[in-house]
Amino acid sequence: MYRAEVIKIEHPTRGDDTRAWGPPWANYAKTGHPEGPGESAYFLSVNRNKKSIGLSFAEKSGREILHKLATDCDVLVENYLPDTLKKYQLDFQSISEINPSLIYASITGYGQTGPYRKRAGYDVMVEAEMGLMHITGPRDGPPVKVGVAVTDLTTGLYTSNSILAALLARARTGKGQHIDVALSDCQVATLANMASSALISGQPDSGRWGTSHRTSVLLFTSISAKMFEASIVPYRSFKTRDGDVLLGGGNDRLFGILCDRLGKPEWKSDERFATNSTRVENRVALEALIEAETRTKTTKEWLDVLNESGMPYAAVNDIQGTLNHEHVQAREMVKEIDHPWCGPMKLVNTPVKFSYSEPSIRMPPPVLGQHTDEILKDIVGLSSSDIAILKQEGTVS
């Protein structure tokens, strides 16, 4: 089985900032734990299968340790502002002289070049500045952020794919390289068809449409301003008696199925709804009719009605409903692991299944400095007495 050994470099006393991002906390349940409320759920969500070393590179001895690690590692990932690491000799130029084959990935808010390169970047700011919040939210409501830090997540995915591509290139050339990944770039890229519509039309977008499907632009003519929606109707969530259900009538056949399942076959021959283009023109009327029907049953009842219909439909679940969903459970997307301080806990499992390899949660998220001694002995080659001195100096923990 092929897998990466991931070493997380943390501040020796406070650790990763997300260790303090609580509540909620996983309460300490075992002896030997430090003072405090527990391990933050946020930190636990993104740090399984990693080893932790508490290390300060403000000290020369700490930088020497990092240089030794860089000599033996394939990939280095950092997210400091551009030029910050130069004074520590930890920038790409310095590290590539130590290990020319190393892949060095820099994740920043706005990249290594450009007028905003020195600005700190946070998910919500980039969502706002790079178009996502403008197109997210209810039609008549304010711009809103996505419910999770989606720009952070997509940037991480772009980074991991880029690292894999760089490793393949290295296998052919023997050369490492610097990967410059910016939240701003990744957010622009994930505007996808919305960006393409604006570029091709040269016109402003049409704003927020809630859960409706849209590829919309605002067209201006010499006579008037007109909203043009190259979109799909119906394609959004509708209120039920106890929640919401999302329905997708992506073409005329699927719309016909929906009509039959709603008990309204006459809608199929109604000239207002006969084709997707006429349904788009009569969006408000049709959606009102559909919601009048969906409100008559519970979400579960509609799921039963639509079962095996062949059309897209789904309940709009909350987080607990998602994690306890029968399909999520069947796909083993929730796993229980044993944490060294907190005991048994459940975490989200890796989402990709392989035919041969078996990716899994091999290790629980580490406690701060859990693997310091192991890394310094096995990789850096320090003795126990050397490590004791470094701990006394506060360089490592």
CSV table of C-alpha atoms in Angstrom, one decimal:
chain,number,residue,atom,x,y,z
A,1,MET,CA,0.0,0.0,0.0
A,2,TYR,CA,1.3,3.5,-0.9
A,3,ARG,CA,0.8,6.3,1.5
A,4,ALA,CA,2.5,9.5,2.6
A,5,GLU,CA,4.1,10.1,6.0
A,6,VAL,CA,2.9,13.6,6.9
A,7,ILE,CA,4.8,15.6,9.5
A,8,LYS,CA,3.1,18.6,10.9
A,9,ILE,CA,5.4,21.4,12.1
A,10,GLU,CA,3.7,23.3,15.0
A,11,HIS,CA,4.6,26.0,17.4
A,12,PRO,CA,6.1,24.3,20.4
A,13,THR,CA,3.8,25.7,23.0
A,14,ARG,CA,0.5,26.8,21.4
A,15,GLY,CA,0.6,24.5,18.4
A,16,ASP,CA,-1.6,25.0,15.3
A,17,ASP,CA,-4.1,27.9,15.8
A,18,THR,CA,-7.0,25.6,15.1
A,19,ARG,CA,-6.3,23.7,18.3
A,20,ALA,CA,-7.9,26.7,20.1
A,21,TRP,CA,-10.9,26.9,17.7
A,22,GLY,CA,-13.6,25.7,20.0
A,23,PRO,CA,-16.2,24.9,21.2
A,24,PRO,CA,-17.1,22.2,20.5
A,25,TRP,CA,-14.4,20.1,22.2
A,26,ALA,CA,-13.6,16.4,22.4
A,27,ASN,CA,-13.3,16.2,26.2
A,28,TYR,CA,-10.2,14.6,27.7
A,29,ALA,CA,-11.0,11.2,29.0
A,30,LYS,CA,-7.6,9.6,29.6
A,31,THR,CA,-4.9,10.2,32.2
A,32,GLY,CA,-1.8,12.3,31.3
A,33,HIS,CA,-3.6,15.0,29.3
A,34,PRO,CA,-2.8,18.7,29.7
A,35,GLU,CA,-4.9,21.4,31.3
A,36,GLY,CA,-7.7,22.7,29.1
A,37,PRO,CA,-11.2,21.9,27.7
A,38,GLY,CA,-10.1,19.2,25.3
A,39,GLU,CA,-9.2,18.9,21.6
A,40,SER,CA,-11.1,21.2,19.2
A,41,ALA,CA,-13.5,19.5,16.7
A,42,TYR,CA,-12.1,21.9,14.0
A,43,PHE,CA,-8.6,20.6,14.5
A,44,LEU,CA,-9.7,17.0,14.7
A,45,SER,CA,-11.5,17.3,11.4
A,46,VAL,CA,-8.4,18.1,9.3
A,47,ASN,CA,-5.5,16.4,11.0
A,48,ARG,CA,-5.9,12.7,11.0
A,49,ASN,CA,-3.0,10.6,9.6
A,50,LYS,CA,-0.4,13.2,10.6
A,51,LYS,CA,2.5,13.3,13.0
A,52,SER,CA,3.1,16.3,15.1
A,53,ILE,CA,6.4,17.9,16.1
A,54,GLY,CA,6.5,21.0,18.2
A,55,LEU,CA,9.4,23.1,16.8
A,56,SER,CA,10.4,26.8,16.8
A,57,PHE,CA,12.3,27.8,13.7
A,58,ALA,CA,13.1,31.2,15.3
A,59,GLU,CA,16.0,29.4,16.8
A,60,LYS,CA,19.0,28.3,14.7
A,61,SER,CA,18.8,24.8,16.0
A,62,GLY,CA,15.1,24.6,14.9
A,63,ARG,CA,16.0,25.7,11.4
A,64,GLU,CA,18.8,23.1,11.2
A,65,ILE,CA,16.2,20.5,12.1
A,66,LEU,CA,13.9,21.7,9.3
A,67,HIS,CA,16.7,21.7,6.8
A,68,LYS,CA,17.5,18.1,7.7
A,69,LEU,CA,13.8,17.2,7.3
A,70,ALA,CA,13.7,19.0,3.9
A,71,THR,CA,16.7,16.9,2.8
A,72,ASP,CA,14.8,13.7,3.3
A,73,CYS,CA,11.3,14.7,2.4
A,74,ASP,CA,9.6,14.7,-1.0
A,75,VAL,CA,7.2,17.6,-0.5
A,76,LEU,CA,7.1,20.8,1.7
A,77,VAL,CA,3.8,22.7,2.1
A,78,GLU,CA,3.7,26.2,3.8
A,79,ASN,CA,1.2,29.0,4.0
A,80,TYR,CA,3.2,32.1,5.1
A,81,LEU,CA,3.0,35.5,3.4
A,82,PRO,CA,5.4,35.8,0.5
A,83,ASP,CA,9.0,36.5,1.5
A,84,THR,CA,8.3,35.8,5.2
A,85,LEU,CA,10.4,32.6,5.3
A,86,LYS,CA,13.5,34.1,3.6
A,87,LYS,CA,15.0,35.4,6.8
A,88,TYR,CA,14.9,31.9,8.2
A,89,GLN,CA,16.4,30.3,5.1
A,90,LEU,CA,13.2,28.3,4.6
A,91,ASP,CA,12.0,29.9,1.4
A,92,PHE,CA,12.0,27.9,-1.9
A,93,GLN,CA,15.3,29.2,-3.1
A,94,SER,CA,17.1,28.2,0.2
A,95,ILE,CA,15.4,24.8,0.5
A,96,SER,CA,15.9,23.9,-3.2
A,97,GLU,CA,19.6,24.4,-2.7
A,98,ILE,CA,19.5,21.7,0.1
A,99,ASN,CA,17.2,19.4,-1.9
A,100,PRO,CA,16.8,20.2,-5.6
A,101,SER,CA,14.3,17.5,-6.1
A,102,LEU,CA,11.9,18.7,-3.4
A,103,ILE,CA,8.4,19.9,-4.4
A,104,TYR,CA,7.7,23.1,-2.5
A,105,ALA,CA,4.1,24.2,-2.3
A,106,SER,CA,3.2,27.7,-1.1
A,107,ILE,CA,-0.5,28.4,-0.3
A,108,THR,CA,-1.4,32.0,0.2
A,109,GLY,CA,-4.4,34.3,-0.1
A,110,TYR,CA,-3.3,36.1,-3.2
A,111,GLY,CA,-0.2,34.3,-4.5
A,112,GLN,CA,3.5,35.1,-4.9
A,113,THR,CA,3.0,37.9,-7.4
A,114,GLY,CA,0.5,40.7,-8.1
A,115,PRO,CA,-0.6,43.9,-6.2
A,116,TYR,CA,-2.3,41.9,-3.4
A,117,ARG,CA,0.6,39.5,-2.7
A,118,LYS,CA,1.3,40.9,0.8
A,119,ARG,CA,-2.3,40.7,1.9
A,120,ALA,CA,-3.4,38.0,4.3
A,121,GLY,CA,-6.1,35.9,2.8
A,122,TYR,CA,-9.0,34.3,4.6
A,123,ASP,CA,-11.7,32.1,3.0
A,124,VAL,CA,-14.7,34.5,3.7
A,125,MET,CA,-12.8,37.5,2.3
A,126,VAL,CA,-11.8,35.7,-0.8
A,127,GLU,CA,-15.4,34.4,-1.3
A,128,ALA,CA,-16.6,38.0,-1.1
A,129,GLU,CA,-13.9,39.6,-3.3
A,130,MET,CA,-13.8,36.9,-6.0
A,131,GLY,CA,-17.5,36.6,-6.8
A,132,LEU,CA,-18.8,33.6,-4.9
A,133,MET,CA,-20.8,35.5,-2.2
A,134,HIS,CA,-22.4,37.6,-4.9
A,135,ILE,CA,-24.0,34.6,-6.5
A,136,THR,CA,-24.8,32.7,-3.3
A,137,GLY,CA,-28.0,33.2,-1.2
A,138,PRO,CA,-31.7,33.7,-1.7
A,139,ARG,CA,-32.9,35.8,-4.7
A,140,ASP,CA,-34.0,38.8,-2.7
A,141,GLY,CA,-31.5,38.3,0.2
A,142,PRO,CA,-28.0,39.6,0.9
A,143,PRO,CA,-24.8,37.9,-0.3
A,144,VAL,CA,-23.9,35.0,2.0
A,145,LYS,CA,-20.8,32.8,2.4
A,146,VAL,CA,-21.0,29.0,1.7
A,147,GLY,CA,-21.7,27.0,4.9
A,148,VAL,CA,-18.2,25.6,5.0
A,149,ALA,CA,-14.8,27.2,4.1
A,150,VAL,CA,-15.2,26.1,0.5
A,151,THR,CA,-12.5,28.2,-1.0
A,152,ASP,CA,-10.0,26.8,1.6
A,153,LEU,CA,-11.2,23.3,0.6
A,154,THR,CA,-11.0,23.8,-3.2
A,155,THR,CA,-7.5,25.4,-2.8
A,156,GLY,CA,-6.4,22.4,-0.8
A,157,LEU,CA,-7.6,20.1,-3.6
A,158,TYR,CA,-6.0,22.1,-6.3
A,159,THR,CA,-2.7,22.0,-4.3
A,160,SER,CA,-2.8,18.2,-3.8
A,161,ASN,CA,-3.5,17.7,-7.5
A,162,SER,CA,-0.6,20.0,-8.4
A,163,ILE,CA,1.7,18.2,-6.0
A,164,LEU,CA,0.9,14.9,-7.7
A,165,ALA,CA,1.5,16.4,-11.1
A,166,ALA,CA,4.9,17.8,-9.9
A,167,LEU,CA,5.9,14.4,-8.5
A,168,LEU,CA,5.1,12.8,-11.9
A,169,ALA,CA,7.2,15.5,-13.6
A,170,ARG,CA,10.0,14.9,-11.2
A,171,ALA,CA,9.9,11.2,-12.0
A,172,ARG,CA,10.8,12.1,-15.6
A,173,THR,CA,13.2,15.1,-15.0
A,174,GLY,CA,14.5,14.6,-11.5
A,175,LYS,CA,13.7,18.2,-10.7
A,176,GLY,CA,11.6,19.7,-8.0
A,177,GLN,CA,9.7,22.9,-8.4
A,178,HIS,CA,7.8,25.7,-6.6
A,179,ILE,CA,4.0,25.5,-6.7
A,180,ASP,CA,2.3,28.9,-6.2
A,181,VAL,CA,-1.3,28.3,-5.1
A,182,ALA,CA,-3.6,31.3,-4.2
A,183,LEU,CA,-7.1,31.2,-2.7
A,184,SER,CA,-8.0,34.0,-5.0
A,185,ASP,CA,-7.0,32.1,-8.1
A,186,CYS,CA,-8.7,28.9,-7.0
A,187,GLN,CA,-11.9,30.8,-6.3
A,188,VAL,CA,-11.9,32.5,-9.7
A,189,ALA,CA,-11.4,29.0,-11.3
A,190,THR,CA,-14.3,27.5,-9.4
A,191,LEU,CA,-16.7,30.2,-10.6
A,192,ALA,CA,-16.8,27.7,-13.5
A,193,ASN,CA,-19.8,28.2,-15.9
A,194,MET,CA,-20.7,31.5,-14.2
A,195,ALA,CA,-17.4,33.0,-15.1
A,196,SER,CA,-17.7,31.6,-18.6
A,197,SER,CA,-21.1,33.1,-19.1
A,198,ALA,CA,-19.9,36.5,-18.0
A,199,LEU,CA,-16.8,36.3,-20.3
A,200,ILE,CA,-18.7,35.1,-23.4
A,201,SER,CA,-21.6,37.5,-23.0
A,202,GLY,CA,-19.6,40.5,-21.7
A,203,GLN,CA,-22.6,41.3,-19.5
A,204,PRO,CA,-23.2,41.4,-15.7
A,205,ASP,CA,-24.4,38.2,-14.1
A,206,SER,CA,-27.9,38.0,-12.7
A,207,GLY,CA,-27.0,37.7,-9.0
A,208,ARG,CA,-28.4,35.2,-6.5
A,209,TRP,CA,-30.9,32.4,-7.3
A,210,GLY,CA,-31.0,30.4,-4.1
A,211,THR,CA,-31.0,26.7,-4.9
A,212,SER,CA,-32.3,27.2,-8.5
A,213,HIS,CA,-30.2,26.1,-11.4
A,214,ARG,CA,-28.9,29.0,-13.4
A,215,THR,CA,-26.3,30.2,-16.0
A,216,SER,CA,-27.6,33.7,-16.1
A,217,VAL,CA,-26.6,37.0,-17.5
A,218,LEU,CA,-28.3,40.4,-17.6
A,219,LEU,CA,-28.8,41.5,-21.2
A,220,PHE,CA,-29.1,45.2,-22.0
A,221,THR,CA,-30.8,46.2,-25.3
A,222,SER,CA,-31.4,49.7,-26.7
A,223,ILE,CA,-35.0,49.4,-25.5
A,224,SER,CA,-34.8,47.8,-22.0
A,225,ALA,CA,-32.9,45.7,-19.6
A,226,LYS,CA,-34.0,42.0,-19.7
A,227,MET,CA,-33.1,39.1,-17.6
A,228,PHE,CA,-32.0,36.1,-19.7
A,229,GLU,CA,-31.7,32.8,-17.9
A,230,ALA,CA,-30.1,29.9,-19.7
A,231,SER,CA,-31.2,27.7,-16.9
A,232,ILE,CA,-33.3,24.7,-15.9
A,233,VAL,CA,-36.8,24.8,-14.3
A,234,PRO,CA,-37.7,23.2,-12.0
A,235,TYR,CA,-34.4,22.8,-10.3
A,236,ARG,CA,-34.4,23.9,-6.6
A,237,SER,CA,-35.6,23.0,-3.2
A,238,PHE,CA,-39.3,23.2,-2.2
A,239,LYS,CA,-41.0,23.3,1.2
A,240,THR,CA,-42.6,20.2,2.5
A,241,ARG,CA,-44.9,19.7,5.5
A,242,ASP,CA,-41.8,19.3,7.7
A,243,GLY,CA,-38.8,20.4,5.8
A,244,ASP,CA,-37.5,20.7,2.2
A,245,VAL,CA,-37.0,18.5,-0.8
A,246,LEU,CA,-34.9,19.3,-3.9
A,247,LEU,CA,-36.4,18.5,-7.2
A,248,GLY,CA,-34.6,18.5,-10.6
A,249,GLY,CA,-36.6,18.5,-13.8
A,250,GLY,CA,-33.5,18.7,-16.0
A,251,ASN,CA,-35.3,17.9,-19.3
A,252,ASP,CA,-38.8,17.5,-20.6
A,253,ARG,CA,-38.9,13.7,-19.9
A,254,LEU,CA,-37.9,14.3,-16.3
A,255,PHE,CA,-40.4,17.1,-15.9
A,256,GLY,CA,-43.0,14.7,-17.1
A,257,ILE,CA,-42.0,12.1,-14.5
A,258,LEU,CA,-42.3,14.8,-11.8
A,259,CYS,CA,-45.7,15.8,-13.0
A,260,ASP,CA,-46.9,12.2,-12.7
A,261,ARG,CA,-45.4,11.7,-9.3
A,262,LEU,CA,-46.9,15.0,-8.0
A,263,GLY,CA,-50.3,13.8,-9.3
A,264,LYS,CA,-50.5,16.6,-11.9
A,265,PRO,CA,-50.1,14.9,-15.3
A,266,GLU,CA,-52.0,17.8,-16.9
A,267,TRP,CA,-49.0,20.1,-16.4
A,268,LYS,CA,-47.2,18.2,-19.2
A,269,SER,CA,-49.6,19.5,-21.8
A,270,ASP,CA,-49.9,23.0,-20.4
A,271,GLU,CA,-48.3,25.3,-23.0
A,272,ARG,CA,-46.7,27.3,-20.2
A,273,PHE,CA,-44.7,24.3,-19.1
A,274,ALA,CA,-44.4,22.1,-22.2
A,275,THR,CA,-40.6,22.8,-22.8
A,276,ASN,CA,-37.8,23.9,-20.6
A,277,SER,CA,-37.7,27.4,-22.3
A,278,THR,CA,-41.4,28.0,-21.5
A,279,ARG,CA,-40.9,26.7,-18.0
A,280,VAL,CA,-38.0,29.2,-17.6
A,281,GLU,CA,-40.3,32.0,-18.8
A,282,ASN,CA,-43.0,30.9,-16.4
A,283,ARG,CA,-40.7,30.0,-13.5
A,284,VAL,CA,-42.6,31.9,-10.8
A,285,ALA,CA,-46.0,30.4,-11.7
A,286,LEU,CA,-44.7,26.8,-12.0
A,287,GLU,CA,-42.6,26.9,-8.8
A,288,ALA,CA,-45.6,28.2,-6.9
A,289,LEU,CA,-47.7,25.3,-8.2
A,290,ILE,CA,-45.1,22.8,-7.3
A,291,GLU,CA,-44.6,24.1,-3.8
A,292,ALA,CA,-48.4,24.1,-3.2
A,293,GLU,CA,-48.2,20.3,-3.8
A,294,THR,CA,-45.0,19.6,-1.9
A,295,ARG,CA,-46.3,21.3,1.2
A,296,THR,CA,-49.1,18.6,1.4
A,297,LYS,CA,-46.7,15.8,2.4
A,298,THR,CA,-43.7,15.3,4.7
A,299,THR,CA,-40.2,15.0,3.2
A,300,LYS,CA,-40.1,11.3,3.9
A,301,GLU,CA,-43.4,10.8,2.2
A,302,TRP,CA,-42.2,12.6,-0.9
A,303,LEU,CA,-39.0,10.5,-0.9
A,304,ASP,CA,-41.1,7.4,-1.0
A,305,VAL,CA,-43.3,8.8,-3.8
A,306,LEU,CA,-40.2,9.7,-5.9
A,307,ASN,CA,-38.3,6.5,-5.2
A,308,GLU,CA,-37.0,4.7,-8.3
A,309,SER,CA,-38.6,7.4,-10.5
A,310,GLY,CA,-35.4,8.0,-12.3
A,311,MET,CA,-35.5,11.8,-11.7
A,312,PRO,CA,-33.1,13.8,-9.5
A,313,TYR,CA,-34.5,14.4,-6.0
A,314,ALA,CA,-33.1,14.7,-2.5
A,315,ALA,CA,-34.1,15.6,1.0
A,316,VAL,CA,-32.4,18.8,2.3
A,317,ASN,CA,-30.7,17.3,5.4
A,318,ASP,CA,-29.0,19.0,8.3
A,319,ILE,CA,-25.5,17.8,9.4
A,320,GLN,CA,-26.7,15.2,11.8
A,321,GLY,CA,-29.2,13.9,9.2
A,322,THR,CA,-26.3,13.7,6.7
A,323,LEU,CA,-23.9,11.8,9.1
A,324,ASN,CA,-26.7,9.3,10.0
A,325,HIS,CA,-27.9,8.9,6.5
A,326,GLU,CA,-28.2,5.2,5.6
A,327,HIS,CA,-26.2,5.7,2.4
A,328,VAL,CA,-23.4,7.6,4.3
A,329,GLN,CA,-23.3,4.8,6.8
A,330,ALA,CA,-23.3,2.1,4.1
A,331,ARG,CA,-20.3,3.8,2.4
A,332,GLU,CA,-18.5,3.8,5.8
A,333,MET,CA,-18.0,7.6,5.7
A,334,VAL,CA,-18.0,7.8,9.5
A,335,LYS,CA,-15.3,5.9,11.4
A,336,GLU,CA,-14.6,5.5,15.1
A,337,ILE,CA,-11.0,5.9,16.2
A,338,ASP,CA,-9.3,5.9,19.6
A,339,HIS,CA,-7.6,9.3,20.5
A,340,PRO,CA,-4.7,9.1,22.9
A,341,TRP,CA,-6.2,11.7,25.3
A,342,CYS,CA,-9.9,11.8,24.4
A,343,GLY,CA,-10.6,8.1,23.9
A,344,PRO,CA,-13.1,6.8,21.3
A,345,MET,CA,-14.4,9.4,18.9
A,346,LYS,CA,-16.1,9.4,15.5
A,347,LEU,CA,-14.5,11.2,12.4
A,348,VAL,CA,-15.4,11.6,8.8
A,349,ASN,CA,-13.6,8.9,6.7
A,350,THR,CA,-11.7,9.4,3.5
A,351,PRO,CA,-14.2,9.7,0.6
A,352,VAL,CA,-12.3,7.8,-2.1
A,353,LYS,CA,-12.4,4.1,-2.5
A,354,PHE,CA,-9.7,2.1,-4.4
A,355,SER,CA,-9.9,-1.3,-6.0
A,356,TYR,CA,-6.6,-2.4,-4.5
A,357,SER,CA,-5.3,0.2,-2.0
A,358,GLU,CA,-7.2,0.8,1.2
A,359,PRO,CA,-7.0,4.4,2.3
A,360,SER,CA,-8.2,4.9,5.8
A,361,ILE,CA,-7.8,6.7,9.1
A,362,ARG,CA,-4.6,5.1,10.1
A,363,MET,CA,-3.8,7.5,13.0
A,364,PRO,CA,-6.0,9.8,15.1
A,365,PRO,CA,-5.2,13.5,14.9
A,366,PRO,CA,-2.0,14.0,16.9
A,367,VAL,CA,-1.7,15.8,20.2
A,368,LEU,CA,0.9,18.6,20.2
A,369,GLY,CA,4.4,17.3,19.9
A,370,GLN,CA,3.2,13.7,20.0
A,371,HIS,CA,5.9,12.5,17.5
A,372,THR,CA,8.7,14.9,18.3
A,373,ASP,CA,11.0,12.3,19.8
A,374,GLU,CA,10.3,9.8,17.1
A,375,ILE,CA,10.9,12.3,14.2
A,376,LEU,CA,14.1,13.7,15.8
A,377,LYS,CA,15.5,10.3,16.4
A,378,ASP,CA,14.5,8.3,13.3
A,379,ILE,CA,14.7,11.0,10.6
A,380,VAL,CA,17.0,13.8,11.9
A,381,GLY,CA,19.2,11.3,13.8
A,382,LEU,CA,19.5,13.1,17.1
A,383,SER,CA,20.3,11.3,20.4
A,384,SER,CA,18.0,11.4,23.4
A,385,SER,CA,20.4,13.8,25.1
A,386,ASP,CA,20.3,16.2,22.1
A,387,ILE,CA,16.5,16.1,22.2
A,388,ALA,CA,16.5,16.8,25.9
A,389,ILE,CA,18.7,19.9,25.4
A,390,LEU,CA,16.4,21.2,22.7
A,391,LYS,CA,13.4,20.7,24.9
A,392,GLN,CA,15.1,22.6,27.7
A,393,GLU,CA,15.9,25.5,25.4
A,394,GLY,CA,12.2,25.6,24.2
A,395,THR,CA,13.1,24.8,20.6
A,396,VAL,CA,11.0,21.7,20.5
A,397,SER,CA,8.2,20.2,22.6
